Structures are given as structure tokens and as C-alpha cells.
PDB file of C-alpha atoms in Angstrom:
ATOM      1  CA  MET A 111       8.114 -31.861  39.906  1.00  0.00           C
ATOM      2  CA  GLY A 112      10.455 -31.579  36.990  1.00  0.00           C
ATOM      3  CA  LYS A 113      12.576 -34.367  35.520  1.00  0.00           C
ATOM      4  CA  HIS A 114      15.375 -33.555  38.003  1.00  0.00           C
ATOM      5  CA  GLY A 115      13.094 -34.865  40.747  1.00  0.00           C
ATOM      6  CA  ALA A 116      12.739 -38.391  39.416  1.00  0.00           C
ATOM      7  CA  ARG A 117      15.208 -41.081  38.372  1.00  0.00           C
ATOM      8  CA  SER A 118      15.249 -41.541  34.617  1.00  0.00           C
ATOM      9  CA  MET A 119      17.725 -44.049  33.219  1.00  0.00           C
ATOM     10  CA  THR A 120      18.599 -43.268  29.610  1.00  0.00           C
ATOM     11  CA  THR A 121      21.752 -44.663  27.916  1.00  0.00           C
ATOM     12  CA  GLU A 122      23.166 -43.553  24.590  1.00  0.00           C
ATOM     13  CA  LEU A 123      26.176 -44.570  22.516  1.00  0.00           C
ATOM     14  CA  LYS A 124      28.033 -42.003  20.510  1.00  0.00           C
ATOM     15  CA  VAL A 125      31.111 -41.940  18.253  1.00  0.00           C
ATOM     16  CA  LEU A 126      33.319 -38.829  18.644  1.00  0.00           C
ATOM     17  CA  LEU A 127      33.453 -37.306  15.178  1.00  0.00           C
ATOM     18  CA  PRO A 128      35.869 -34.498  14.156  1.00  0.00           C
ATOM     19  CA  ASP A 129      33.292 -31.810  14.885  1.00  0.00           C
ATOM     20  CA  SER A 130      32.009 -33.567  18.126  1.00  0.00           C
ATOM     21  CA  SER A 131      34.880 -32.226  20.233  1.00  0.00           C
ATOM     22  CA  GLU A 132      33.204 -28.797  20.172  1.00  0.00           C
ATOM     23  CA  LYS A 133      29.565 -29.828  20.196  1.00  0.00           C
ATOM     24  CA  LEU A 134      28.355 -33.406  20.808  1.00  0.00           C
ATOM     25  CA  ARG A 135      25.010 -34.203  19.250  1.00  0.00           C
ATOM     26  CA  ILE A 136      22.654 -36.184  21.514  1.00  0.00           C
ATOM     27  CA  SER A 137      19.125 -37.572  21.073  1.00  0.00           C
ATOM     28  CA  ASP A 138      15.981 -35.753  21.964  1.00  0.00           C
ATOM     29  CA  GLU A 139      15.217 -38.524  24.430  1.00  0.00           C
ATOM     30  CA  LEU A 140      18.448 -37.920  26.330  1.00  0.00           C
ATOM     31  CA  ALA A 141      18.004 -34.084  26.133  1.00  0.00           C
ATOM     32  CA  GLU A 142      14.506 -34.391  27.627  1.00  0.00           C
ATOM     33  CA  CYS A 143      16.081 -35.787  30.810  1.00  0.00           C
ATOM     34  CA  PHE A 144      17.278 -32.275  31.717  1.00  0.00           C
ATOM     35  CA  ASP A 145      15.301 -29.297  32.850  1.00  0.00           C
ATOM     36  CA  SER A 146      16.275 -25.610  32.820  1.00  0.00           C
ATOM     37  CA  ARG A 147      16.875 -24.501  36.346  1.00  0.00           C
ATOM     38  CA  ASP A 148      15.879 -20.905  35.715  1.00  0.00           C
ATOM     39  CA  GLY A 149      12.780 -21.623  33.574  1.00  0.00           C
ATOM     40  CA  GLY A 150      14.537 -20.343  30.462  1.00  0.00           C
ATOM     41  CA  GLY A 151      15.824 -22.244  27.486  1.00  0.00           C
ATOM     42  CA  ARG A 152      19.241 -23.165  28.857  1.00  0.00           C
ATOM     43  CA  MET A 153      19.606 -26.623  30.358  1.00  0.00           C
ATOM     44  CA  THR A 154      22.475 -28.093  32.352  1.00  0.00           C
ATOM     45  CA  ALA A 155      23.881 -31.621  32.561  1.00  0.00           C
ATOM     46  CA  PHE A 156      25.972 -32.486  35.642  1.00  0.00           C
ATOM     47  CA  LEU A 157      28.639 -34.524  33.807  1.00  0.00           C
ATOM     48  CA  VAL A 158      30.594 -36.688  36.233  1.00  0.00           C
ATOM     49  CA  SER A 159      34.277 -37.203  35.521  1.00  0.00           C
ATOM     50  CA  PRO A 160      35.259 -40.917  35.157  1.00  0.00           C
ATOM     51  CA  PHE A 161      37.197 -40.358  38.421  1.00  0.00           C
ATOM     52  CA  GLY A 162      33.955 -39.780  40.229  1.00  0.00           C
ATOM     53  CA  THR A 163      35.279 -36.667  41.962  1.00  0.00           C
ATOM     54  CA  ALA A 164      34.799 -33.653  39.625  1.00  0.00           C
ATOM     55  CA  VAL A 165      31.387 -32.638  38.280  1.00  0.00           C
ATOM     56  CA  TRP A 166      31.306 -30.526  35.145  1.00  0.00           C
ATOM     57  CA  ARG A 167      28.292 -28.286  34.489  1.00  0.00           C
ATOM     58  CA  VAL A 168      27.823 -28.774  30.760  1.00  0.00           C
ATOM     59  CA  GLU A 169      25.229 -26.935  28.713  1.00  0.00           C
ATOM     60  CA  VAL A 170      22.470 -28.908  27.004  1.00  0.00           C
ATOM     61  CA  GLY A 171      21.392 -26.815  24.039  1.00  0.00           C
ATOM     62  CA  ARG A 172      19.220 -27.039  20.934  1.00  0.00           C
ATOM     63  CA  ASP A 173      19.478 -25.582  17.465  1.00  0.00           C
ATOM     64  CA  SER A 174      17.958 -26.307  14.035  1.00  0.00           C
ATOM     65  CA  ASP A 175      19.837 -29.671  13.879  1.00  0.00           C
ATOM     66  CA  GLY A 176      18.646 -30.900  17.309  1.00  0.00           C
ATOM     67  CA  ALA A 177      20.060 -31.270  20.810  1.00  0.00           C
ATOM     68  CA  PHE A 178      23.729 -31.149  21.819  1.00  0.00           C
ATOM     69  CA  LEU A 179      26.171 -30.830  24.675  1.00  0.00           C
ATOM     70  CA  GLY A 180      27.793 -27.449  24.322  1.00  0.00           C
ATOM     71  CA  ARG A 181      29.464 -24.990  26.631  1.00  0.00           C
ATOM     72  CA  ARG A 182      32.186 -26.693  28.736  1.00  0.00           C
ATOM     73  CA  TRP A 183      31.960 -29.913  26.653  1.00  0.00           C
ATOM     74  CA  PRO A 184      35.158 -28.945  24.716  1.00  0.00           C
ATOM     75  CA  GLU A 185      37.046 -28.420  27.998  1.00  0.00           C
ATOM     76  CA  PHE A 186      35.874 -31.766  29.271  1.00  0.00           C
ATOM     77  CA  VAL A 187      37.063 -33.564  26.155  1.00  0.00           C
ATOM     78  CA  GLN A 188      40.474 -31.809  26.169  1.00  0.00           C
ATOM     79  CA  ALA A 189      41.029 -32.406  29.965  1.00  0.00           C
ATOM     80  CA  HIS A 190      40.306 -36.136  29.660  1.00  0.00           C
ATOM     81  CA  GLY A 191      42.287 -36.731  26.473  1.00  0.00           C
ATOM     82  CA  ILE A 192      39.283 -38.092  24.532  1.00  0.00           C
ATOM     83  CA  CYS A 193      40.115 -38.531  20.851  1.00  0.00           C
ATOM     84  CA  VAL A 194      38.242 -38.574  17.543  1.00  0.00           C
ATOM     85  CA  GLY A 195      36.956 -42.098  16.676  1.00  0.00           C
ATOM     86  CA  TRP A 196      36.358 -43.147  20.254  1.00  0.00           C
ATOM     87  CA  PHE A 197      33.089 -44.673  21.448  1.00  0.00           C
ATOM     88  CA  LEU A 198      31.323 -42.843  24.302  1.00  0.00           C
ATOM     89  CA  VAL A 199      28.560 -44.306  26.482  1.00  0.00           C
ATOM     90  CA  LEU A 200      26.483 -41.625  28.085  1.00  0.00           C
ATOM     91  CA  CYS A 201      24.092 -42.576  30.868  1.00  0.00           C
ATOM     92  CA  HIS A 202      21.584 -40.263  32.589  1.00  0.00           C
ATOM     93  CA  GLU A 203      21.510 -41.521  36.199  1.00  0.00           C
ATOM     94  CA  GLY A 204      18.668 -39.251  37.315  1.00  0.00           C
ATOM     95  CA  ARG A 205      18.353 -35.673  38.674  1.00  0.00           C
ATOM     96  CA  GLY A 206      20.388 -34.249  35.804  1.00  0.00           C
ATOM     97  CA  VAL A 207      23.473 -36.368  36.543  1.00  0.00           C
ATOM     98  CA  LEU A 208      25.183 -37.725  33.359  1.00  0.00           C
ATOM     99  CA  THR A 209      27.985 -40.337  33.487  1.00  0.00           C
ATOM    100  CA  ILE A 210      30.384 -41.219  30.694  1.00  0.00           C
ATOM    101  CA  LYS A 211      32.477 -44.210  29.679  1.00  0.00           C
ATOM    102  CA  ALA A 212      35.029 -43.782  26.907  1.00  0.00           C
ATOM    103  CA  PHE A 213      36.382 -46.659  24.740  1.00  0.00           C
ATOM    104  CA  ASP A 214      39.428 -46.072  22.500  1.00  0.00           C
ATOM    105  CA  ALA A 215      40.156 -47.394  18.985  1.00  0.00           C
ATOM    106  CA  THR A 216      40.789 -50.916  20.360  1.00  0.00           C
ATOM    107  CA  TYR A 217      37.206 -50.974  21.819  1.00  0.00           C
ATOM    108  CA  PHE A 218      38.819 -51.165  25.263  1.00  0.00           C
ATOM    109  CA  ILE A 219      37.717 -48.783  28.120  1.00  0.00           C
ATOM    110  CA  LYS A 220      40.052 -45.837  28.507  1.00  0.00           C
ATOM    111  CA  GLU A 221      42.468 -45.698  31.459  1.00  0.00           C
ATOM    112  CA  PHE A 222      42.319 -41.945  32.084  1.00  0.00           C
ATOM    113  CA  GLY A 223      45.074 -41.647  34.684  1.00  0.00           C
ATOM    114  CA  GLN A 224      47.759 -41.080  32.036  1.00  0.00           C
ATOM    115  CA  THR A 225      46.153 -38.116  30.316  1.00  0.00           C
ATOM    116  CA  LEU A 226      44.029 -36.310  32.876  1.00  0.00           C
ATOM    117  CA  THR A 227      44.874 -32.580  33.224  1.00  0.00           C
ATOM    118  CA  VAL A 228      42.109 -31.468  35.650  1.00  0.00           C
ATOM    119  CA  PRO A 229      43.885 -29.220  38.213  1.00  0.00           C
ATOM    120  CA  GLY A 230      43.834 -30.359  41.852  1.00  0.00           C
ATOM    121  CA  LEU A 231      43.356 -34.091  41.258  1.00  0.00           C
ATOM    122  CA  GLY A 232      45.401 -36.146  43.733  1.00  0.00           C
ATOM    123  CA  GLU A 233      47.158 -39.444  43.149  1.00  0.00           C
ATOM    124  CA  SER A 234      44.461 -41.371  44.954  1.00  0.00           C
ATOM    125  CA  GLN A 235      41.783 -40.125  42.544  1.00  0.00           C
ATOM    126  CA  ILE A 236      44.037 -40.983  39.592  1.00  0.00           C
ATOM    127  CA  GLU A 237      44.349 -44.523  40.949  1.00  0.00           C
ATOM    128  CA  THR A 238      40.533 -44.651  41.285  1.00  0.00           C
ATOM    129  CA  GLY A 239      40.269 -43.792  37.575  1.00  0.00           C
ATOM    130  CA  ARG A 240      42.722 -46.517  36.618  1.00  0.00           C
ATOM    131  CA  ALA A 241      40.935 -49.109  38.753  1.00  0.00           C
ATOM    132  CA  ARG A 242      37.676 -49.120  36.825  1.00  0.00           C
ATOM    133  CA  LYS A 243      36.482 -52.564  36.003  1.00  0.00           C
ATOM    134  CA  PRO A 244      37.989 -53.791  32.679  1.00  0.00           C
ATOM    135  CA  GLN A 245      35.399 -53.717  29.920  1.00  0.00           C
ATOM    136  CA  PHE A 246      35.164 -53.509  26.199  1.00  0.00           C
ATOM    137  CA  ILE A 247      32.557 -52.486  23.643  1.00  0.00           C
ATOM    138  CA  SER A 248      31.832 -54.123  20.302  1.00  0.00           C
ATOM    139  CA  PRO A 249      29.353 -53.734  17.448  1.00  0.00           C
ATOM    140  CA  PHE A 250      27.447 -57.022  16.992  1.00  0.00           C
ATOM    141  CA  TYR A 251      27.617 -58.651  13.511  1.00  0.00           C
ATOM    142  CA  HIS A 252      25.405 -61.414  12.164  1.00  0.00           C
ATOM    143  CA  ASP A 253      28.432 -63.684  11.663  1.00  0.00           C
ATOM    144  CA  TRP A 254      29.046 -63.510  15.410  1.00  0.00           C
ATOM    145  CA  MET A 255      25.769 -65.120  16.411  1.00  0.00           C
ATOM    146  CA  GLU A 256      27.404 -68.567  16.660  1.00  0.00           C
ATOM    147  CA  LYS A 257      30.680 -67.332  18.169  1.00  0.00           C
ATOM    148  CA  MET A 258      32.224 -63.914  18.861  1.00  0.00           C
ATOM    149  CA  PRO A 259      35.913 -63.034  18.974  1.00  0.00           C
ATOM    150  CA  ILE A 260      37.329 -61.560  22.182  1.00  0.00           C
ATOM    151  CA  PRO A 261      39.389 -58.374  21.512  1.00  0.00           C
ATOM    152  CA  ALA A 262      43.156 -59.134  21.565  1.00  0.00           C
ATOM    153  CA  GLU A 263      43.786 -56.308  24.071  1.00  0.00           C
ATOM    154  CA  PHE A 264      41.373 -57.884  26.584  1.00  0.00           C
ATOM    155  CA  LEU A 265      43.265 -61.232  26.305  1.00  0.00           C
ATOM    156  CA  LYS A 266      46.657 -59.567  26.335  1.00  0.00           C
ATOM    157  CA  ARG A 267      45.934 -57.972  29.722  1.00  0.00           C
ATOM    158  CA  GLY A 268      44.920 -61.337  31.162  1.00  0.00           C
ATOM    159  CA  TYR A 269      41.326 -60.547  31.942  1.00  0.00           C
ATOM    160  CA  ILE A 270      40.286 -64.046  30.822  1.00  0.00           C
ATOM    161  CA  SER A 271      42.012 -66.121  33.494  1.00  0.00           C
ATOM    162  CA  ASP A 272      44.178 -69.139  32.831  1.00  0.00           C
ATOM    163  CA  GLU A 273      41.694 -71.208  34.834  1.00  0.00           C
ATOM    164  CA  GLU A 274      38.877 -70.227  32.483  1.00  0.00           C
ATOM    165  CA  LEU A 275      41.055 -70.810  29.362  1.00  0.00           C
ATOM    166  CA  ASN A 276      42.066 -74.225  30.713  1.00  0.00           C
ATOM    167  CA  ARG A 277      38.474 -75.347  31.447  1.00  0.00           C
ATOM    168  CA  ARG A 278      37.339 -73.508  28.216  1.00  0.00           C
ATOM    169  CA  MET A 279      34.418 -71.789  29.967  1.00  0.00           C
ATOM    170  CA  THR A 280      33.464 -68.473  31.464  1.00  0.00           C
ATOM    171  CA  THR A 281      30.333 -67.133  33.181  1.00  0.00           C
ATOM    172  CA  PHE A 282      28.172 -64.218  31.983  1.00  0.00           C
ATOM    173  CA  VAL A 283      25.994 -62.192  34.408  1.00  0.00           C
ATOM    174  CA  THR A 284      23.150 -60.280  32.801  1.00  0.00           C
ATOM    175  CA  PRO A 285      21.839 -56.961  34.161  1.00  0.00           C
ATOM    176  CA  PHE A 286      18.963 -59.019  35.558  1.00  0.00           C
ATOM    177  CA  LEU A 287      21.427 -61.270  37.457  1.00  0.00           C
ATOM    178  CA  ASP A 288      20.913 -64.313  35.309  1.00  0.00           C
ATOM    179  CA  PHE A 289      23.981 -66.512  34.953  1.00  0.00           C
ATOM    180  CA  TRP A 290      25.094 -68.177  31.664  1.00  0.00           C
ATOM    181  CA  HIS A 291      27.992 -70.514  31.192  1.00  0.00           C
ATOM    182  CA  ILE A 292      29.643 -69.754  27.874  1.00  0.00           C
ATOM    183  CA  ASP A 293      32.244 -71.880  26.166  1.00  0.00           C
ATOM    184  CA  LEU A 294      35.682 -70.408  25.305  1.00  0.00           C
ATOM    185  CA  GLU A 295      36.935 -71.709  21.885  1.00  0.00           C
ATOM    186  CA  LYS A 296      40.581 -71.283  21.092  1.00  0.00           C
ATOM    187  CA  ASP A 297      41.948 -71.039  17.523  1.00  0.00           C
ATOM    188  CA  GLY A 298      45.653 -70.276  17.617  1.00  0.00           C
ATOM    189  CA  SER A 299      46.077 -66.968  19.519  1.00  0.00           C
ATOM    190  CA  ASN A 300      42.381 -66.104  19.033  1.00  0.00           C
ATOM    191  CA  VAL A 301      39.702 -66.856  21.633  1.00  0.00           C
ATOM    192  CA  PHE A 302      35.954 -66.834  21.005  1.00  0.00           C
ATOM    193  CA  PHE A 303      32.725 -66.898  23.053  1.00  0.00           C
ATOM    194  CA  ALA A 304      31.018 -70.051  21.762  1.00  0.00           C
ATOM    195  CA  GLY A 305      28.820 -72.971  22.774  1.00  0.00           C
ATOM    196  CA  ALA A 306      25.769 -71.497  24.458  1.00  0.00           C
ATOM    197  CA  TRP A 307      26.690 -68.090  23.041  1.00  0.00           C
ATOM    198  CA  SER A 308      24.027 -68.230  20.349  1.00  0.00           C
ATOM    199  CA  LYS A 309      21.287 -69.192  22.796  1.00  0.00           C
ATOM    200  CA  PHE A 310      22.479 -66.343  25.054  1.00  0.00           C
ATOM    201  CA  MET A 311      22.293 -63.793  22.253  1.00  0.00           C
ATOM    202  CA  GLU A 312      18.821 -65.006  21.173  1.00  0.00           C
ATOM    203  CA  PHE A 313      17.494 -64.991  24.718  1.00  0.00           C
ATOM    204  CA  GLN A 314      18.728 -61.422  25.246  1.00  0.00           C
ATOM    205  CA  GLY A 315      17.114 -60.383  21.956  1.00  0.00           C
ATOM    206  CA  ILE A 316      20.378 -58.979  20.585  1.00  0.00           C
ATOM    207  CA  THR A 317      20.511 -58.509  16.808  1.00  0.00           C
ATOM    208  CA  GLU A 318      22.921 -57.291  14.120  1.00  0.00           C
ATOM    209  CA  GLY A 319      23.868 -53.629  14.440  1.00  0.00           C
ATOM    210  CA  GLU A 320      23.445 -53.432  18.205  1.00  0.00           C
ATOM    211  CA  VAL A 321      26.428 -52.738  20.451  1.00  0.00           C
ATOM    212  CA  LEU A 322      27.591 -54.982  23.257  1.00  0.00           C
ATOM    213  CA  LEU A 323      29.188 -53.706  26.436  1.00  0.00           C
ATOM    214  CA  ILE A 324      31.050 -56.544  28.266  1.00  0.00           C
ATOM    215  CA  ARG A 325      32.458 -55.864  31.682  1.00  0.00           C
ATOM    216  CA  LEU A 326      34.713 -58.007  33.790  1.00  0.00           C
ATOM    217  CA  PHE A 327      32.942 -58.941  37.026  1.00  0.00           C
ATOM    218  CA  ILE A 328      35.664 -59.470  39.568  1.00  0.00           C
ATOM    219  CA  THR A 329      34.524 -61.870  42.291  1.00  0.00           C
ATOM    220  CA  LEU A 330      35.480 -61.860  45.905  1.00  0.00           C
ATOM    221  CA  PRO A 331      37.032 -64.968  47.491  1.00  0.00           C
ATOM    222  CA  SER A 332      35.120 -68.227  46.994  1.00  0.00           C
ATOM    223  CA  TYR A 333      34.370 -71.139  49.328  1.00  0.00           C
ATOM    224  CA  LEU A 334      34.068 -74.815  48.361  1.00  0.00           C
ATOM    225  CA  LEU A 335      31.475 -76.978  50.167  1.00  0.00           C
ATOM    226  CA  ASN A 336      31.459 -80.755  49.932  1.00  0.00           C
ATOM    227  CA  CYS A 337      27.820 -81.815  50.452  1.00  0.00           C
ATOM    228  CA  ASP A 338      27.133 -84.553  52.969  1.00  0.00           C
ATOM    229  CA  THR A 339      24.127 -85.655  54.969  1.00  0.00           C
ATOM    230  CA  ASN A 340      24.954 -83.201  57.807  1.00  0.00           C
ATOM    231  CA  ASN A 341      24.707 -80.022  55.748  1.00  0.00           C
ATOM    232  CA  LEU A 342      21.931 -81.247  53.465  1.00  0.00           C
ATOM    233  CA  PHE A 343      19.443 -82.892  55.812  1.00  0.00           C
ATOM    234  CA  ASP A 344      20.154 -83.024  59.524  1.00  0.00           C
ATOM    235  CA  CYS A 345      21.093 -79.574  60.768  1.00  0.00           C
ATOM    236  CA  ASN A 346      17.627 -78.060  60.801  1.00  0.00           C
ATOM    237  CA  GLY A 347      18.483 -76.237  57.600  1.00  0.00           C
ATOM    238  CA  LEU A 348      21.605 -74.623  59.111  1.00  0.00           C
ATOM    239  CA  GLN A 349      24.777 -74.600  56.991  1.00  0.00           C
ATOM    240  CA  PRO A 350      27.984 -73.617  58.874  1.00  0.00           C
ATOM    241  CA  LEU A 351      30.546 -71.415  57.074  1.00  0.00           C
ATOM    242  CA  PRO A 352      34.172 -70.606  58.040  1.00  0.00           C
ATOM    243  CA  GLY A 353      34.497 -67.308  59.792  1.00  0.00           C
ATOM    244  CA  SER A 354      37.675 -66.344  57.957  1.00  0.00           C
ATOM    245  CA  PHE A 355      35.869 -66.600  54.616  1.00  0.00           C
ATOM    246  CA  CYS A 356      32.814 -64.663  55.826  1.00  0.00           C
ATOM    247  CA  LYS A 357      34.831 -61.739  57.175  1.00  0.00           C
ATOM    248  CA  LYS A 358      36.792 -61.469  53.929  1.00  0.00           C
ATOM    249  CA  VAL A 359      33.592 -61.041  51.859  1.00  0.00           C
ATOM    250  CA  GLY A 360      31.905 -58.554  54.193  1.00  0.00           C
ATOM    251  CA  PHE A 361      29.463 -60.962  55.812  1.00  0.00           C
ATOM    252  CA  THR A 362      29.907 -59.546  59.314  1.00  0.00           C
ATOM    253  CA  GLU A 363      26.391 -59.270  60.676  1.00  0.00           C
ATOM    254  CA  THR A 364      23.066 -61.100  60.513  1.00  0.00           C
ATOM    255  CA  CYS A 365      21.478 -60.362  57.125  1.00  0.00           C
ATOM    256  CA  LYS A 366      19.646 -61.760  54.107  1.00  0.00           C
ATOM    257  CA  ILE A 367      21.779 -63.223  51.321  1.00  0.00           C
ATOM    258  CA  THR A 368      20.623 -63.976  47.761  1.00  0.00           C
ATOM    259  CA  LEU A 369      21.867 -67.178  46.191  1.00  0.00           C
ATOM    260  CA  LYS A 370      21.934 -67.780  42.411  1.00  0.00           C
ATOM    261  CA  SER A 371      22.411 -71.278  40.997  1.00  0.00           C
ATOM    262  CA  SER A 372      24.507 -72.488  38.067  1.00  0.00           C
ATOM    263  CA  GLU A 373      21.818 -75.076  37.272  1.00  0.00           C
ATOM    264  CA  LYS A 374      18.474 -73.334  37.690  1.00  0.00           C
ATOM    265  CA  LYS A 375      17.089 -69.889  36.930  1.00  0.00           C
ATOM    266  CA  GLY A 376      15.744 -67.754  39.704  1.00  0.00           C
ATOM    267  CA  SER A 377      17.132 -66.851  43.150  1.00  0.00           C
ATOM    268  CA  TRP A 378      16.906 -68.045  46.721  1.00  0.00           C
ATOM    269  CA  GLU A 379      16.881 -65.783  49.760  1.00  0.00           C
ATOM    270  CA  VAL A 380      18.584 -67.282  52.793  1.00  0.00           C
ATOM    271  CA  HIS A 381      19.202 -65.868  56.271  1.00  0.00           C
ATOM    272  CA  GLY A 382      22.890 -65.338  57.174  1.00  0.00           C
ATOM    273  CA  LEU A 383      23.336 -65.739  60.950  1.00  0.00           C
ATOM    274  CA  VAL A 384      26.394 -64.419  62.808  1.00  0.00           C
ATOM    275  CA  TYR A 385      27.435 -65.582  66.207  1.00  0.00           C
ATOM    276  CA  GLU A 386      30.787 -63.804  66.415  1.00  0.00           C
ATOM    277  CA  LYS A 387      31.349 -64.440  70.116  1.00  0.00           C
ATOM    278  CA  ILE A 388      31.432 -68.182  69.537  1.00  0.00           C
ATOM    279  CA  TRP A 389      32.984 -67.711  66.042  1.00  0.00           C
ATOM    280  CA  GLN A 390      30.080 -69.229  64.091  1.00  0.00           C
ATOM    281  CA  TRP A 391      28.575 -68.162  60.794  1.00  0.00           C
ATOM    282  CA  ARG A 392      25.599 -70.049  59.307  1.00  0.00           C
ATOM    283  CA  LEU A 393      23.164 -70.022  56.478  1.00  0.00           C
ATOM    284  CA  SER A 394      19.587 -70.630  57.539  1.00  0.00           C
ATOM    285  CA  GLY A 395      16.034 -70.026  56.357  1.00  0.00           C
ATOM    286  CA  GLY A 396      16.049 -70.717  52.620  1.00  0.00           C
ATOM    287  CA  TRP A 397      19.156 -72.967  52.543  1.00  0.00           C
ATOM    288  CA  LYS A 398      17.131 -76.148  52.842  1.00  0.00           C
ATOM    289  CA  MET A 399      14.841 -74.979  49.987  1.00  0.00           C
ATOM    290  CA  PHE A 400      17.940 -74.171  47.892  1.00  0.00           C
ATOM    291  CA  CYS A 401      19.256 -77.735  48.457  1.00  0.00           C
ATOM    292  CA  ARG A 402      15.900 -79.238  47.596  1.00  0.00           C
ATOM    293  CA  ASP A 403      15.228 -77.107  44.468  1.00  0.00           C
ATOM    294  CA  ASN A 404      18.692 -77.827  43.067  1.00  0.00           C
ATOM    295  CA  ARG A 405      18.526 -81.489  43.994  1.00  0.00           C
ATOM    296  CA  LEU A 406      21.733 -81.503  45.928  1.00  0.00           C
ATOM    297  CA  LYS A 407      22.838 -84.847  47.123  1.00  0.00           C
ATOM    298  CA  GLU A 408      25.674 -86.359  49.123  1.00  0.00           C
ATOM    299  CA  GLY A 409      28.964 -86.036  47.166  1.00  0.00           C
ATOM    300  CA  ASP A 410      28.008 -82.934  45.181  1.00  0.00           C
ATOM    301  CA  VAL A 411      30.381 -79.962  45.436  1.00  0.00           C
ATOM    302  CA  CYS A 412      29.107 -76.363  45.789  1.00  0.00           C
ATOM    303  CA  THR A 413      31.468 -73.438  45.164  1.00  0.00           C
ATOM    304  CA  PHE A 414      30.163 -70.184  46.579  1.00  0.00           C
ATOM    305  CA  LYS A 415      31.404 -67.276  44.434  1.00  0.00           C
ATOM    306  CA  VAL A 416      30.699 -63.968  46.175  1.00  0.00           C
ATOM    307  CA  LEU A 417      29.810 -61.243  43.693  1.00  0.00           C
ATOM    308  CA  LYS A 418      28.826 -58.839  46.480  1.00  0.00           C
ATOM    309  CA  SER A 419      28.637 -59.433  50.191  1.00  0.00           C
ATOM    310  CA  LYS A 420      24.953 -60.280  49.951  1.00  0.00           C
ATOM    311  CA  LEU A 421      24.841 -61.801  46.426  1.00  0.00           C
ATOM    312  CA  TRP A 422      26.437 -65.237  46.004  1.00  0.00           C
ATOM    313  CA  HIS A 423      26.623 -67.437  42.904  1.00  0.00           C
ATOM    314  CA  VAL A 424      26.689 -71.217  43.636  1.00  0.00           C
ATOM    315  CA  ASP A 425      28.482 -73.386  41.059  1.00  0.00           C
ATOM    316  CA  ILE A 426      27.274 -76.993  41.449  1.00  0.00           C
ATOM    317  CA  GLU A 427      29.494 -79.909  40.450  1.00  0.00           C
ATOM    318  CA  ARG A 428      27.756 -83.282  40.528  1.00  0.00           C
ATOM    319  CA  CYS A 429      29.407 -86.303  41.997  1.00  0.00           C
TER     320      CYS A 429
END
């Protein structure tokens, strides 16, 4: 089986140079993710438009200088309005599929809806392109180990909420679903990631010269639970939840839900039980273990922040 038959995740950061609009140089590692379909020397990458609808068959070629994206790459660049000096994040998703994120000169992810010229694209697809999760990219400098400035454009668009600014704290979620509470430090109109930021960088093994990709993780509605003896000790490990909240977050049938805690590393799997005929939703199974491991006691407040319908982050506020 060739490389198209297996999932191979390879990510690469490129800067679009003046000659990169015609031929984009890529690493040998990324080029090796693609096979030639006909057994010859020509390879093809299935480059997915940021709108997720159009797929461009782009040549993956080689010459004396190495591997590159060639035929149909110039048309892709022109159609999407990608400019010299932008950062591009290429990711091989497996089976020859290549996705791309483009960040403009402000380090902010490009909203493609205003420049796309691909024929036949409807308004709904354009809105999909505009609705990508806000994110920015930034080279990491040694001076930023203690605190790192947040790009002005990210702040201008209100992606750091007033609530976060007022309590001077935000939450980072790593690719491994670890949660870190990071201080927000204000200095005039500037805002910095600070506090536990240095420990977070050290723990992730990030060093000078590497590039950070920070994406806004928009949570679904949250639910606040005031802990008392009923939901901590007496209900055979069953925790009732309001039906209106559960339906809003997609908890509509009996399933397993993963809980992450603001106070301890790791995760807890609980059973989500649905009795829709009698309008009851409950957490069971691992809920009692979650309470014990996190030493919840009467008077504590738990805020369930739903990242996905089956992945919930629990912020614990002690009484």
C-alpha cells in the first residue's frame, strides 16, 4: 500500500516569497507524503480550498533544487488572493489531501470571502470561509518567554472577551487537551500573555525561533453548579442537569462524556444518561470519582464549559 493508503500528518510553515507564487518550495518530508498515481515521476496533491468545497489537483514536482508545488499552484494563489509576505501553514491530512491556512502581514488568519474568484462558489460557501475560527501566527522570541504580546488586530476584533480582560485571565487548550490558565497583563492599550505563560512555554518545549499558532476556541453554552451534599454524596453518583442546557450543547442521547478539570491534569469519563420522556438528564458513572479526585466539597462552584458535545471543561471555584 502506498502513502495514499495511510494517514500521515505532516505540517509545514512557509513564507510566500516573490518567486513562490509560481512554484512553492516544500520539504522532502512533505513531498514524500505523495505518491504518483500512474507509477511515473509526477505526483499530485489534493489541495483543499479554505472553503472546504473545491479541491485543486496540484502537481508535486522535483528538480535540482528540491521538491515544490507546481502546476495549478499559481492559479490557486491568484484565485484566493494570497500575497507575497504571507505565512502559509500546509498540513498533509492523509491520502494525498493537503490543507492550507494563510496568515496576512498582521499575522492574522485571512478571511478569504472578500477576494475569492473561484467560479461557481455560492454565498453559503463564502460565509463558511469567513466563519473560520479566529487565529493568529507568531514567531517566538526569547524575550517573550516571560510574557508575549497579543497582536493588536486580535484585540481590536474583540477575540479576547471583556470578561477575560476584567478577570485578567484566559484558558489555553493544548493539542493534547491539557488546560492552562494564563494571566492577561495590560499595559496601556497592549495586552500580554503572562503569569504561568513561562511555565506553559517550558512545558511545551517551545524555544526561540519556533512559530506559535494560537486559535480561538469558541465554547458552547456553560452551566454553573453549586455543590451541595445532594449532588456530591447522596444521589448514588448521579448528577442532574437541566434539559434546556443539555439540548443546546448536543447532549441528546445516552453517551460517554469526558471531563477535564481546571485544578488537576488528566481526564474523567462519565456516563451521560438521558430520560427525555420524563425530562431528565444526569451524569453518572465517573461523576463520583471526579468529585473525589478534585476534592469537591459543599459550597464549591463548578462551571461546565462545553468545548464539544462530549468534551466538557470544569472550572472549579472554591468556597
